[in-house]
Coordinates of N, CA and C in Angstrom, one line a residue:
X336 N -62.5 2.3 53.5 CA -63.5 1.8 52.5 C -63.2 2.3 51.1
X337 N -63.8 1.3 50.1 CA -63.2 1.8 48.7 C -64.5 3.2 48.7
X338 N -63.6 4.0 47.9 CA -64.8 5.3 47.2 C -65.1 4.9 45.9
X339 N -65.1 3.7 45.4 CA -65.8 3.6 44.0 C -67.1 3.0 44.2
X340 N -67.5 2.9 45.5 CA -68.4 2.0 45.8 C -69.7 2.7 45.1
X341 N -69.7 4.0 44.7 CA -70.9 4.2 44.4 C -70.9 4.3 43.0
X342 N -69.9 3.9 41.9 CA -69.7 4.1 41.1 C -70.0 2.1 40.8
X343 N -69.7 1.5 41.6 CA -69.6 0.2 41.5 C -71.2 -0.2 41.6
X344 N -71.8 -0.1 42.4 CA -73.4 0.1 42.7 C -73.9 0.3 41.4
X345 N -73.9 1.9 41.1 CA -74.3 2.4 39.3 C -74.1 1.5 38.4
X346 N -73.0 0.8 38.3 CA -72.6 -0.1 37.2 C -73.7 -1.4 37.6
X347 N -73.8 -1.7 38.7 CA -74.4 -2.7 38.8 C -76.0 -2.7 38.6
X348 N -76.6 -1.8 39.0 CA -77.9 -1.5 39.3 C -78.4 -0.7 38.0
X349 N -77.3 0.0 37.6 CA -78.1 1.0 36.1 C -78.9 1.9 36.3
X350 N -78.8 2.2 37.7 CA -79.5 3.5 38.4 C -78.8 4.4 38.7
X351 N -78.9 5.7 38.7 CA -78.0 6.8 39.6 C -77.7 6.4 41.1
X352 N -77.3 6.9 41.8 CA -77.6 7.1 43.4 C -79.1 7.7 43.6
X353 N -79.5 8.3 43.3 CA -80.6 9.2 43.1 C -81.6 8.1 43.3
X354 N -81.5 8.0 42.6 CA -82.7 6.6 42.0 C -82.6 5.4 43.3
X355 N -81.8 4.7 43.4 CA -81.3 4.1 44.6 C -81.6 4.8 45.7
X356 N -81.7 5.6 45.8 CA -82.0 6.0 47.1 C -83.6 6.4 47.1
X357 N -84.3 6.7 46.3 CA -86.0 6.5 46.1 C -86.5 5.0 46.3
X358 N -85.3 4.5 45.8 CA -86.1 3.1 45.6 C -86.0 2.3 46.6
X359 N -85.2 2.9 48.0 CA -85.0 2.6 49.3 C -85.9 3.0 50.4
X360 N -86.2 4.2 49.4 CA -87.1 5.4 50.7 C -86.2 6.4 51.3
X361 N -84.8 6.8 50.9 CA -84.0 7.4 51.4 C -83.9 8.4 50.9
X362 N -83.8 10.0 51.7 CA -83.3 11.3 51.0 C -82.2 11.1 50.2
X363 N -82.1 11.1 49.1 CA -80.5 11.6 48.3 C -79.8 12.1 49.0
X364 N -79.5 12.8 50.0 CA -78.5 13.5 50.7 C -78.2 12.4 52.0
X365 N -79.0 11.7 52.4 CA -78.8 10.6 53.5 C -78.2 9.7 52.8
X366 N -78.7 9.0 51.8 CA -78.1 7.7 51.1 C -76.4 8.7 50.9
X367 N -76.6 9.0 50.0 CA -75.2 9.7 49.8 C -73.7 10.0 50.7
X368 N -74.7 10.3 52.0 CA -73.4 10.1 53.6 C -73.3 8.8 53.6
X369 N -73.9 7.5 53.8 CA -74.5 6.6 53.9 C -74.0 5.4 52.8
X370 N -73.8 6.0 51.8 CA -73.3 4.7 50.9 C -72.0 4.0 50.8
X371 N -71.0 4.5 51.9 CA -70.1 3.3 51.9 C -70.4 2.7 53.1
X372 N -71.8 2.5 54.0 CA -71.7 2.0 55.4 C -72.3 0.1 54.8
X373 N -72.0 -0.6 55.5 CA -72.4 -1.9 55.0 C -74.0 -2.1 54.5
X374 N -75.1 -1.5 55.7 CA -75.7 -1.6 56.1 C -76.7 -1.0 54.3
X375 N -76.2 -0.1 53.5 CA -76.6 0.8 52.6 C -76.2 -0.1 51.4
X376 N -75.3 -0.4 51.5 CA -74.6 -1.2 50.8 C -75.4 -2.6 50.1
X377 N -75.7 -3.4 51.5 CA -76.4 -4.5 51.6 C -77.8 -4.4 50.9
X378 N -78.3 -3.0 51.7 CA -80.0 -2.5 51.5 C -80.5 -2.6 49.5
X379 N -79.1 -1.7 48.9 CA -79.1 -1.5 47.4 C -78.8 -2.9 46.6
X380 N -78.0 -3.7 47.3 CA -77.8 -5.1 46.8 C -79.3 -6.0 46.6
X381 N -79.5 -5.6 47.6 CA -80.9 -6.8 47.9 C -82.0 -6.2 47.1
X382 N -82.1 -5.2 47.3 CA -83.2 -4.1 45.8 C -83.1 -4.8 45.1
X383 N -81.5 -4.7 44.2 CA -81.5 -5.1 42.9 C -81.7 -6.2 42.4
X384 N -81.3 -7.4 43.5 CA -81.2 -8.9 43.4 C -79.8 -9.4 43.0
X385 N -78.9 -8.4 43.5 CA -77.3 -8.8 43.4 C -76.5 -9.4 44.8
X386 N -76.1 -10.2 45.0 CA -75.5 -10.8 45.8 C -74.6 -9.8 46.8
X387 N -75.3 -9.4 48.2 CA -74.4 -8.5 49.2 C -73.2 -8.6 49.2
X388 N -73.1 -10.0 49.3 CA -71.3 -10.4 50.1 C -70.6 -9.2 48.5
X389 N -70.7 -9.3 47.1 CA -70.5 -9.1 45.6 C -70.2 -7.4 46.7
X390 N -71.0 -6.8 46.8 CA -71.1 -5.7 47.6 C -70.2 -5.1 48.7
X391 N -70.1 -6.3 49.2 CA -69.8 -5.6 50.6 C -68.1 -6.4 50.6
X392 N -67.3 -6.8 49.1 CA -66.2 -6.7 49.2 C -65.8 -5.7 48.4
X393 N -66.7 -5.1 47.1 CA -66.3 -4.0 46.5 C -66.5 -2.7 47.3
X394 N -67.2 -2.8 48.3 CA -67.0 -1.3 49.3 C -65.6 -1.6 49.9
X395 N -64.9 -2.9 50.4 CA -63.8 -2.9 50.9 C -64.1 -3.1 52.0
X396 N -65.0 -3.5 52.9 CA -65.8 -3.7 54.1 C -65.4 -5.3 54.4
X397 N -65.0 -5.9 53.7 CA -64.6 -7.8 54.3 C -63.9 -8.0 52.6
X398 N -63.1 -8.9 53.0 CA -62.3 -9.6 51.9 C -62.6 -10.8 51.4
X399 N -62.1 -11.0 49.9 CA -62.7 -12.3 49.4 C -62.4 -13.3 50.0
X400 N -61.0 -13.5 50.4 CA -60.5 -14.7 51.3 C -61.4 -14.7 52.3
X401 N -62.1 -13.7 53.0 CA -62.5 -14.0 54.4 C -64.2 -14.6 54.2
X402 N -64.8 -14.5 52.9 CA -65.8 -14.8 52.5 C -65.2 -16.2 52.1
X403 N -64.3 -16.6 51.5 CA -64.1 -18.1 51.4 C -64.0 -18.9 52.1
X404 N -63.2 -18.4 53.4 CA -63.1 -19.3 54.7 C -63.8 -19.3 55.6
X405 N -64.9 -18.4 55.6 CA -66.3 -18.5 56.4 C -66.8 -20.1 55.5
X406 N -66.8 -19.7 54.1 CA -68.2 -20.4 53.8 C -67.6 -22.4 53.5
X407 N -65.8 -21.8 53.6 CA -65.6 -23.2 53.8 C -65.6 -23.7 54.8
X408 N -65.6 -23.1 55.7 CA -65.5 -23.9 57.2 C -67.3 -24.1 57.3
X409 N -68.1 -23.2 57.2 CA -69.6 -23.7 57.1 C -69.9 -24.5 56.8
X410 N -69.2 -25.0 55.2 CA -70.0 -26.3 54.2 C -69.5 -27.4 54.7
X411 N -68.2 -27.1 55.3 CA -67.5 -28.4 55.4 C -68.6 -29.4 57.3
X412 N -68.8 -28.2 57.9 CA -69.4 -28.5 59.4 C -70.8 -29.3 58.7
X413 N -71.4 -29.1 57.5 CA -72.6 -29.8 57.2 C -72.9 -30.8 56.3
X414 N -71.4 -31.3 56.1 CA -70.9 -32.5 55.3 C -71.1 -33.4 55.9
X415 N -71.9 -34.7 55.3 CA -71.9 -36.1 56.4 C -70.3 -36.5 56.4
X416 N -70.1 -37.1 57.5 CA -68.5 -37.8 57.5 C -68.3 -38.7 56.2
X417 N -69.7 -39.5 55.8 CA -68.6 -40.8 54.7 C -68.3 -39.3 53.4
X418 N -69.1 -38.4 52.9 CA -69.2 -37.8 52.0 C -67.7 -36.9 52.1
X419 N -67.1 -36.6 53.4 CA -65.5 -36.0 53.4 C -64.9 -37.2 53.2
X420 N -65.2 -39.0 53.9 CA -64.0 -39.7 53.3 C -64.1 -40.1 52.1
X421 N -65.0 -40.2 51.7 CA -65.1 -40.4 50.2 C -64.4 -39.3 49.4
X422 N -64.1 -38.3 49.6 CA -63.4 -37.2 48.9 C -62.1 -37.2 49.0
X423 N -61.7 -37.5 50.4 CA -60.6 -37.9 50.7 C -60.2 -39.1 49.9
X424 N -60.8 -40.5 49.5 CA -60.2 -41.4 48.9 C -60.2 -40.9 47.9
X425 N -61.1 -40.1 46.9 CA -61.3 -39.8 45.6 C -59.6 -38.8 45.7
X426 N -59.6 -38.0 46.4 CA -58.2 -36.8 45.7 C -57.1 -37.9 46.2
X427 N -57.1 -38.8 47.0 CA -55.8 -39.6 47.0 C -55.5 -40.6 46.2
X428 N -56.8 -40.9 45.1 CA -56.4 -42.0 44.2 C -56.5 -41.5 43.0
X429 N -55.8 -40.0 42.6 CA -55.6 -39.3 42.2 C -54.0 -38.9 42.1
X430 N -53.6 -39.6 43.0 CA -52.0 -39.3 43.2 C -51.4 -40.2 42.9
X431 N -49.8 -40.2 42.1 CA -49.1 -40.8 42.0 C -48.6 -41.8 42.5
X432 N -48.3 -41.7 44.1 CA -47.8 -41.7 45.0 C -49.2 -42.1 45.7
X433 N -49.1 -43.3 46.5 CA -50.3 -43.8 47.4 C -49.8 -44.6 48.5
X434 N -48.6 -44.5 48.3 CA -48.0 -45.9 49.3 C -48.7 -45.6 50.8
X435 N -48.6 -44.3 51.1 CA -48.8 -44.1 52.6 C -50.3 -43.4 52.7
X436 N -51.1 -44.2 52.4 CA -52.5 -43.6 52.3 C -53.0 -45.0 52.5
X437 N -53.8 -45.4 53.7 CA -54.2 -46.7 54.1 C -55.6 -46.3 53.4
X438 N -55.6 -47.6 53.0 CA -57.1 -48.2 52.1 C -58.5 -48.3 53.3
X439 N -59.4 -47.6 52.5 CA -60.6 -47.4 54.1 C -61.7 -48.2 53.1
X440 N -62.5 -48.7 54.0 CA -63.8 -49.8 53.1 C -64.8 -49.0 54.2
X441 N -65.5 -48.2 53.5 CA -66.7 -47.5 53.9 C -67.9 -48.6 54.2
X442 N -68.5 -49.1 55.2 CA -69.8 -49.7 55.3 C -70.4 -48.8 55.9
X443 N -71.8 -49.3 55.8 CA -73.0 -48.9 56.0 C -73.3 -48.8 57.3
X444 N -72.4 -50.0 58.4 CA -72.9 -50.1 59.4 C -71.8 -50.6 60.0
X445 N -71.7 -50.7 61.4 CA -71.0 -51.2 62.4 C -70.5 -52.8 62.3
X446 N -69.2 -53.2 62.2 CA -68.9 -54.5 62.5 C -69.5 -55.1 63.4
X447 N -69.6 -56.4 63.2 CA -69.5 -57.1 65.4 C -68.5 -57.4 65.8
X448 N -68.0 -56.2 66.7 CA -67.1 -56.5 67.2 C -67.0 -57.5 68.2
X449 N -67.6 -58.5 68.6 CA -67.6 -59.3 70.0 C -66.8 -60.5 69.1
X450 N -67.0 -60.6 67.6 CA -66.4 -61.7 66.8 C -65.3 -61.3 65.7
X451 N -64.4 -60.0 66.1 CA -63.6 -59.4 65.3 C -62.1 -59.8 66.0
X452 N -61.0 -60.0 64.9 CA -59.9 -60.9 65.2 C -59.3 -59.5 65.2
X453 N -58.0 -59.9 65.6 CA -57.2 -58.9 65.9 C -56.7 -58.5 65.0
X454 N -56.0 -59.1 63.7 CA -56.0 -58.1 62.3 C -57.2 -56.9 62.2
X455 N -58.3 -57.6 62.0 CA -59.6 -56.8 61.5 C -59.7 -56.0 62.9
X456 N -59.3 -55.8 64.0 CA -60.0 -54.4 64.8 C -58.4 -53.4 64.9
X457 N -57.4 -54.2 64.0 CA -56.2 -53.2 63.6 C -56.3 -52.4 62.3
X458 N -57.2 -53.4 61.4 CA -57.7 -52.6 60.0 C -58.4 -51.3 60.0
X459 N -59.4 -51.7 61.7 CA -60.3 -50.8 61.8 C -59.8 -49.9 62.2
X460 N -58.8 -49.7 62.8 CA -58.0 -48.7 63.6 C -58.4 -48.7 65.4
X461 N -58.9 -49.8 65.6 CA -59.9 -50.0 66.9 C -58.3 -50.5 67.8
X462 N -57.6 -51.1 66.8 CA -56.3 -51.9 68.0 C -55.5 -51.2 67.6
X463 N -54.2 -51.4 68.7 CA -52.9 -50.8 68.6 C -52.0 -51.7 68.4
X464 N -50.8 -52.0 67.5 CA -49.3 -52.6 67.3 C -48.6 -52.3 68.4
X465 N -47.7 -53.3 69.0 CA -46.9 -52.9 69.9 C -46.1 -52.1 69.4
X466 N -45.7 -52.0 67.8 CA -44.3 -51.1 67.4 C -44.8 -49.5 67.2
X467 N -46.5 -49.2 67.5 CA -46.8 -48.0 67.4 C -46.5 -47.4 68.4
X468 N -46.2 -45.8 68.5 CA -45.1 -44.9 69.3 C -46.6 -44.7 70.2
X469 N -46.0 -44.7 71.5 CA -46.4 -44.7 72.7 C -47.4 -46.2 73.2
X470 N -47.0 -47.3 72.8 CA -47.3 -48.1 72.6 C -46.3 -49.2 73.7
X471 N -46.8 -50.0 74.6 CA -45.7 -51.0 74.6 C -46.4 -51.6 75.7
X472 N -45.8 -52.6 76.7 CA -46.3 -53.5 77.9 C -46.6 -52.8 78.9
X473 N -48.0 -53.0 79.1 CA -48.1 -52.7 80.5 C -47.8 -53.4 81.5
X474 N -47.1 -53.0 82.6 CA -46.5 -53.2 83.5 C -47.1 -53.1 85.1
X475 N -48.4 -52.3 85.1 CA -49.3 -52.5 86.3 C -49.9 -53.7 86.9
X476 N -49.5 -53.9 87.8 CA -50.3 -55.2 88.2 C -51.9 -55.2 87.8
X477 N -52.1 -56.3 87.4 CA -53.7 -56.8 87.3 C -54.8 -57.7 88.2
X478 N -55.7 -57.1 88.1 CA -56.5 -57.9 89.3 C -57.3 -58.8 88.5
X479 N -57.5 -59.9 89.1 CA -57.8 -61.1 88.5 C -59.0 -60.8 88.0

């Protein structure tokens, strides 16, 4: 754990330790064993109205990367789907280069498929090309 942590706190808060630890309810001598554990850490953050995670990388207790890939894998799990493809077409028509980036038409709602041709359920991605890999004749007999 970093040891500036209590020096980092002071700067943030504009209190001593001392002070910080009244304003917790804690003996000065407790807070003081106690201020690089997360738990003390978090306690003084939330006093102040300073953001823990702000905290609990300057004690050296979790890293900024590991605070970014929590919180991107979170945001991204509570993304509606059109809202990721729409991002997706937005950074791809952004590129120079688009040849191999198939064109997607976002609706609102479900085709009918009982009256969709076989182009349009290949557009959709619903059919397969026979020249696509793992693709070819089936050869099982069929029952009428």
């Amino acid at each position: 754990m970093n040891t500036n942590i209590s020096q980092w706190l002071e700067s943030k808060t504009g209190d001593t330790k001392r002070q910080m630890a009244i304003k917790l309810g804690h003996t000065p001598s407790t807070f003081n064993r106690n201020i690089e554990t997360a738990e003390v850490v978090i306690a003084v953050c939330r006093a102040y109205g300073i953001n823990p995670v702000e905290g609990l990388i300057a004690a050296g207790i979790i890293e900024a990367f590991e605070v970014a890939q929590a919180a991107t894998e979170s945001s991204l799990a509570e993304v509606p789907e059109t809202a990721l493809l729409e991002e997706v077409l937005r950074r791809a028509a952004g590129r120079e280069d688009v040849s191999n980036v198939r064109k997607l038409q976002l609706v609102d709602e479900d085709p009918d498929y009982s009256n969709m041709s076989v182009e349009d359920a290949r557009n959709y991605g619903l059919a397969a090309k026979e020249e696509d890999q793992n693709i070819g004749r089936d050869e099982s007999p069929h029952e009428p």
